[in-house]
PDB file of C-alpha atoms in Angstrom:
ATOM      1  CA  MET A   1     -19.017  14.380  -6.515  1.00 65.00           C
ATOM      2  CA  ARG A   2     -16.305  14.129  -9.055  1.00 69.00           C
ATOM      3  CA  TRP A   3     -13.455  13.461  -6.221  1.00 66.00           C
ATOM      4  CA  ILE A   4     -15.328  10.312  -5.207  1.00 71.00           C
ATOM      5  CA  VAL A   5     -14.313   9.144  -8.953  1.00 73.00           C
ATOM      6  CA  PHE A   6     -11.165  10.673  -9.219  1.00 78.00           C
ATOM      7  CA  PHE A   7      -9.566  10.265  -5.702  1.00 84.00           C
ATOM      8  CA  PHE A   8     -11.645   8.372  -3.336  1.00 88.00           C
ATOM      9  CA  LEU A   9     -12.036   5.282  -5.316  1.00 89.00           C
ATOM     10  CA  PRO A  10      -8.767   5.191  -6.569  1.00 91.00           C
ATOM     11  CA  PHE A  11      -7.602   5.696  -3.001  1.00 94.00           C
ATOM     12  CA  LEU A  12      -9.533   2.866  -1.679  1.00 95.00           C
ATOM     13  CA  LEU A  13      -8.437   0.489  -4.535  1.00 95.00           C
ATOM     14  CA  ALA A  14      -4.658   1.597  -3.612  1.00 96.00           C
ATOM     15  CA  TRP A  15      -5.384   0.964   0.063  1.00 97.00           C
ATOM     16  CA  ALA A  16      -7.182  -2.290  -0.333  1.00 96.00           C
ATOM     17  CA  THR A  17      -4.431  -4.054  -2.684  1.00 97.00           C
ATOM     18  CA  THR A  18      -1.464  -2.350  -0.560  1.00 97.00           C
ATOM     19  CA  PHE A  19      -2.696  -3.761   2.732  1.00 96.00           C
ATOM     20  CA  SER A  20      -3.977  -6.913   1.245  1.00 96.00           C
ATOM     21  CA  LEU A  21      -0.506  -7.378  -0.254  1.00 96.00           C
ATOM     22  CA  ALA A  22       1.278  -6.345   2.800  1.00 94.00           C
ATOM     23  CA  SER A  23      -0.788  -8.555   5.021  1.00 94.00           C
ATOM     24  CA  ILE A  24      -0.353 -11.861   2.998  1.00 94.00           C
ATOM     25  CA  PHE A  25       3.077 -11.270   2.633  1.00 93.00           C
ATOM     26  CA  GLN A  26       3.741 -10.895   6.491  1.00 89.00           C
ATOM     27  CA  THR A  27       1.554 -13.806   7.013  1.00 91.00           C
ATOM     28  CA  GLN A  28       3.380 -16.163   4.424  1.00 91.00           C
ATOM     29  CA  PHE A  29       6.846 -14.971   5.792  1.00 87.00           C
ATOM     30  CA  SER A  30       5.807 -15.952   9.296  1.00 86.00           C
ATOM     31  CA  ILE A  31       4.416 -19.052   8.198  1.00 90.00           C
ATOM     32  CA  ASN A  32       7.564 -20.122   6.684  1.00 88.00           C
ATOM     33  CA  ASP A  33       9.486 -19.762   9.912  1.00 85.00           C
ATOM     34  CA  LEU A  34       7.099 -22.217  11.456  1.00 87.00           C
ATOM     35  CA  VAL A  35       7.775 -24.647   8.306  1.00 90.00           C
ATOM     36  CA  ILE A  36      11.294 -24.216   8.746  1.00 88.00           C
ATOM     37  CA  VAL A  37      11.372 -25.533  12.404  1.00 90.00           C
ATOM     38  CA  GLY A  38       9.596 -28.768  11.319  1.00 92.00           C
ATOM     39  CA  ILE A  39       5.932 -27.448  11.820  1.00 92.00           C
ATOM     40  CA  ASP A  40       3.463 -28.683   8.822  1.00 93.00           C
ATOM     41  CA  VAL A  41       1.215 -25.913   7.736  1.00 92.00           C
ATOM     42  CA  SER A  42      -1.485 -26.942   5.371  1.00 93.00           C
ATOM     43  CA  LEU A  43      -2.941 -24.535   2.648  1.00 94.00           C
ATOM     44  CA  GLN A  44      -6.112 -24.528   4.579  1.00 95.00           C
ATOM     45  CA  ASP A  45      -4.477 -23.285   7.564  1.00 94.00           C
ATOM     46  CA  ARG A  46      -2.112 -20.763   5.043  1.00 94.00           C
ATOM     47  CA  ILE A  47      -5.670 -19.373   3.948  1.00 95.00           C
ATOM     48  CA  SER A  48      -7.251 -19.324   7.309  1.00 95.00           C
ATOM     49  CA  LEU A  49      -4.366 -17.424   8.857  1.00 93.00           C
ATOM     50  CA  SER A  50      -3.958 -15.070   6.321  1.00 94.00           C
ATOM     51  CA  ILE A  51      -7.824 -14.061   6.797  1.00 95.00           C
ATOM     52  CA  GLN A  52      -7.477 -14.001  10.134  1.00 95.00           C
ATOM     53  CA  ASP A  53      -4.304 -11.656  10.262  1.00 92.00           C
ATOM     54  CA  TRP A  54      -5.946  -9.448   7.780  1.00 94.00           C
ATOM     55  CA  GLY A  55      -8.496  -8.654  10.052  1.00 94.00           C
ATOM     56  CA  GLY A  56      -5.950  -8.472  13.138  1.00 91.00           C
ATOM     57  CA  LEU A  57      -4.012  -6.159  11.430  1.00 89.00           C
ATOM     58  CA  ALA A  58      -6.615  -3.948   9.996  1.00 91.00           C
ATOM     59  CA  PRO A  59      -7.122  -1.699  12.964  1.00 91.00           C
ATOM     60  CA  THR A  60      -3.544  -0.649  13.064  1.00 88.00           C
ATOM     61  CA  TYR A  61      -1.365  -1.396   9.873  1.00 90.00           C
ATOM     62  CA  GLY A  62      -4.609  -0.692   7.781  1.00 93.00           C
ATOM     63  CA  VAL A  63      -5.246   2.491   9.310  1.00 94.00           C
ATOM     64  CA  MET A  64      -1.442   3.430   9.306  1.00 94.00           C
ATOM     65  CA  ILE A  65      -1.663   2.689   5.460  1.00 95.00           C
ATOM     66  CA  GLY A  66      -4.802   4.390   4.889  1.00 96.00           C
ATOM     67  CA  MET A  67      -3.761   7.872   7.037  1.00 96.00           C
ATOM     68  CA  GLY A  68      -0.184   7.847   5.027  1.00 96.00           C
ATOM     69  CA  TYR A  69      -1.606   7.134   1.670  1.00 96.00           C
ATOM     70  CA  LEU A  70      -3.901  10.283   2.501  1.00 95.00           C
ATOM     71  CA  ILE A  71      -1.522  12.543   3.350  1.00 95.00           C
ATOM     72  CA  VAL A  72       1.096  11.611   0.975  1.00 95.00           C
ATOM     73  CA  PHE A  73      -1.074  10.957  -2.104  1.00 93.00           C
ATOM     74  CA  SER A  74      -2.789  14.379  -1.282  1.00 91.00           C
ATOM     75  CA  ILE A  75       0.701  16.255  -1.274  1.00 93.00           C
ATOM     76  CA  VAL A  76       1.814  14.317  -4.466  1.00 91.00           C
ATOM     77  CA  CYS A  77      -1.602  15.700  -6.046  1.00 87.00           C
ATOM     78  CA  LEU A  78      -0.946  19.164  -5.157  1.00 87.00           C
ATOM     79  CA  VAL A  79       2.666  18.959  -6.452  1.00 85.00           C
ATOM     80  CA  TYR A  80       1.726  17.415  -9.641  1.00 80.00           C
ATOM     81  CA  VAL A  81      -1.007  20.196 -10.115  1.00 79.00           C
ATOM     82  CA  LYS A  82       1.119  22.823  -9.386  1.00 81.00           C
ATOM     83  CA  LEU A  83       3.722  21.870 -11.981  1.00 78.00           C
ATOM     84  CA  LYS A  84       0.909  21.555 -14.433  1.00 72.00           C
ATOM     85  CA  VAL A  85       2.275  18.056 -15.654  1.00 67.00           C
ATOM     86  CA  CYS A  86       0.133  15.768 -17.951  1.00 70.00           C
ATOM     87  CA  GLN A  87       2.276  13.305 -18.318  1.00 78.00           C
ATOM     88  CA  ARG A  88       0.488   9.499 -17.265  1.00 78.00           C
ATOM     89  CA  ARG A  89       3.902   7.988 -16.876  1.00 85.00           C
ATOM     90  CA  LEU A  90       5.170  10.631 -14.561  1.00 86.00           C
ATOM     91  CA  GLN A  91       2.289  10.486 -12.587  1.00 86.00           C
ATOM     92  CA  VAL A  92       2.496   6.610 -12.106  1.00 90.00           C
ATOM     93  CA  LEU A  93       5.970   6.990 -11.213  1.00 92.00           C
ATOM     94  CA  LEU A  94       5.599   9.849  -8.481  1.00 92.00           C
ATOM     95  CA  PHE A  95       2.714   7.744  -6.762  1.00 94.00           C
ATOM     96  CA  SER A  96       4.632   4.378  -6.940  1.00 96.00           C
ATOM     97  CA  ILE A  97       7.550   6.315  -5.189  1.00 96.00           C
ATOM     98  CA  ALA A  98       4.987   7.716  -2.899  1.00 96.00           C
ATOM     99  CA  GLY A  99       3.581   4.611  -2.021  1.00 97.00           C
ATOM    100  CA  ILE A 100       7.469   2.869  -1.148  1.00 97.00           C
ATOM    101  CA  ILE A 101       7.838   5.855   1.046  1.00 96.00           C
ATOM    102  CA  THR A 102       5.016   5.673   2.827  1.00 96.00           C
ATOM    103  CA  ILE A 103       5.215   1.880   3.772  1.00 95.00           C
ATOM    104  CA  SER A 104       9.013   2.573   4.731  1.00 94.00           C
ATOM    105  CA  ALA A 105       7.743   5.515   6.827  1.00 93.00           C
ATOM    106  CA  ILE A 106       5.354   3.284   8.630  1.00 92.00           C
ATOM    107  CA  LEU A 107       7.509   0.221   9.254  1.00 88.00           C
ATOM    108  CA  VAL A 108      10.321   2.386  10.501  1.00 86.00           C
ATOM    109  CA  THR A 109       7.809   4.245  12.721  1.00 85.00           C
ATOM    110  CA  LEU A 110       6.130   0.939  14.305  1.00 78.00           C
ATOM    111  CA  GLN A 111       8.713  -0.173  15.925  1.00 71.00           C
ATOM    112  CA  PRO A 112       9.590   2.675  18.430  1.00 72.00           C
ATOM    113  CA  PHE A 113       5.589   3.347  19.021  1.00 66.00           C
ATOM    114  CA  LEU A 114       4.318  -0.016  19.301  1.00 58.00           C
ATOM    115  CA  ASP A 115       7.429  -1.911  20.330  1.00 57.00           C
ATOM    116  CA  ALA A 116       6.825  -4.524  17.371  1.00 57.00           C
ATOM    117  CA  SER A 117       7.951  -5.035  13.999  1.00 57.00           C
ATOM    118  CA  LEU A 118       6.217  -6.526  10.920  1.00 58.00           C
ATOM    119  CA  THR A 119       9.419  -7.793   9.839  1.00 54.00           C
ATOM    120  CA  ALA A 120      11.318  -8.507  13.157  1.00 51.00           C
ATOM    121  CA  ASN A 121      11.451 -11.929  12.780  1.00 54.00           C
ATOM    122  CA  VAL A 122      11.142 -12.977   9.143  1.00 55.00           C
ATOM    123  CA  GLY A 123      14.372 -10.675   7.657  1.00 68.00           C
ATOM    124  CA  GLU A 124      15.143  -8.320   5.116  1.00 78.00           C
ATOM    125  CA  LEU A 125      13.080 -10.146   2.191  1.00 85.00           C
ATOM    126  CA  SER A 126       9.821  -9.177   4.376  1.00 84.00           C
ATOM    127  CA  PHE A 127      10.569  -5.772   4.508  1.00 86.00           C
ATOM    128  CA  TYR A 128      11.189  -5.439   0.859  1.00 92.00           C
ATOM    129  CA  THR A 129       8.082  -7.619   0.243  1.00 93.00           C
ATOM    130  CA  GLN A 130       6.157  -4.732   2.126  1.00 93.00           C
ATOM    131  CA  LEU A 131       7.729  -2.172   0.189  1.00 95.00           C
ATOM    132  CA  LEU A 132       6.443  -3.976  -2.980  1.00 97.00           C
ATOM    133  CA  ALA A 133       3.086  -4.226  -1.743  1.00 97.00           C
ATOM    134  CA  GLY A 134       3.395  -0.253  -1.153  1.00 97.00           C
ATOM    135  CA  LEU A 135       4.630   0.248  -4.909  1.00 97.00           C
ATOM    136  CA  CYS A 136       1.735  -1.610  -6.273  1.00 97.00           C
ATOM    137  CA  GLY A 137      -0.692   0.585  -4.401  1.00 96.00           C
ATOM    138  CA  GLY A 138       1.074   3.513  -5.457  1.00 96.00           C
ATOM    139  CA  ALA A 139       1.393   2.476  -8.984  1.00 95.00           C
ATOM    140  CA  LEU A 140      -2.215   1.732  -9.022  1.00 95.00           C
ATOM    141  CA  PHE A 141      -3.354   4.668  -7.605  1.00 94.00           C
ATOM    142  CA  GLY A 142      -1.254   6.644 -10.162  1.00 91.00           C
ATOM    143  CA  THR A 143      -2.911   4.547 -12.982  1.00 90.00           C
ATOM    144  CA  ARG A 144      -6.747   5.037 -11.834  1.00 88.00           C
ATOM    145  CA  HIS A 145      -6.515   8.614 -10.439  1.00 83.00           C
ATOM    146  CA  ARG A 146      -7.104  11.545 -13.019  1.00 70.00           C
ATOM    147  CA  LEU A 147      -6.334  15.128 -11.792  1.00 61.00           C
ATOM    148  CA  GLN A 148      -8.910  17.281 -13.172  1.00 50.00           C
ATOM    149  CA  HIS A 149      -6.689  19.461 -15.821  1.00 48.00           C
ATOM    150  CA  GLN A 150      -6.063  15.900 -17.151  1.00 54.00           C
ATOM    151  CA  PRO A 151      -7.796  14.539 -20.368  1.00 50.00           C
ATOM    152  CA  PRO A 152      -9.663  11.126 -19.860  1.00 50.00           C
ATOM    153  CA  VAL A 153      -7.639   8.171 -20.794  1.00 50.00           C
ATOM    154  CA  ASN A 154      -8.721   6.139 -23.681  1.00 46.00           C
TER     155      ASN A 154
END
């Protein structure tokens, strides 16, 4: 039961944050490309498209993020426990880096397997915002996750 509180709930929060930010960033960059060529997109349309993209990307990109986070966060937890380190800042840093690595690995592998890229038409800045989403999710997991040998944070 403790693993639900200490791992699963922080994991779900990190996944939801990462996927939501990544999806919103991607949608807004794509919409911006439409605006650049002269198509008027209202705020209501932006919100509607963001919600639709969130639902459309969940079965692929969302699942990939979830699986990637599960693997990488589990590995970091094991390494962290083996090192017997109890520094919260180091934990947040390690999980932040793990979040960035997860997203970059997903984006690199998306191209050959799906013949698609979330950042193909919108450039480097979109790629970096996807990494920022990974950083946010990893940092959130690092702040919310508590390893069993760590004292509670006040």
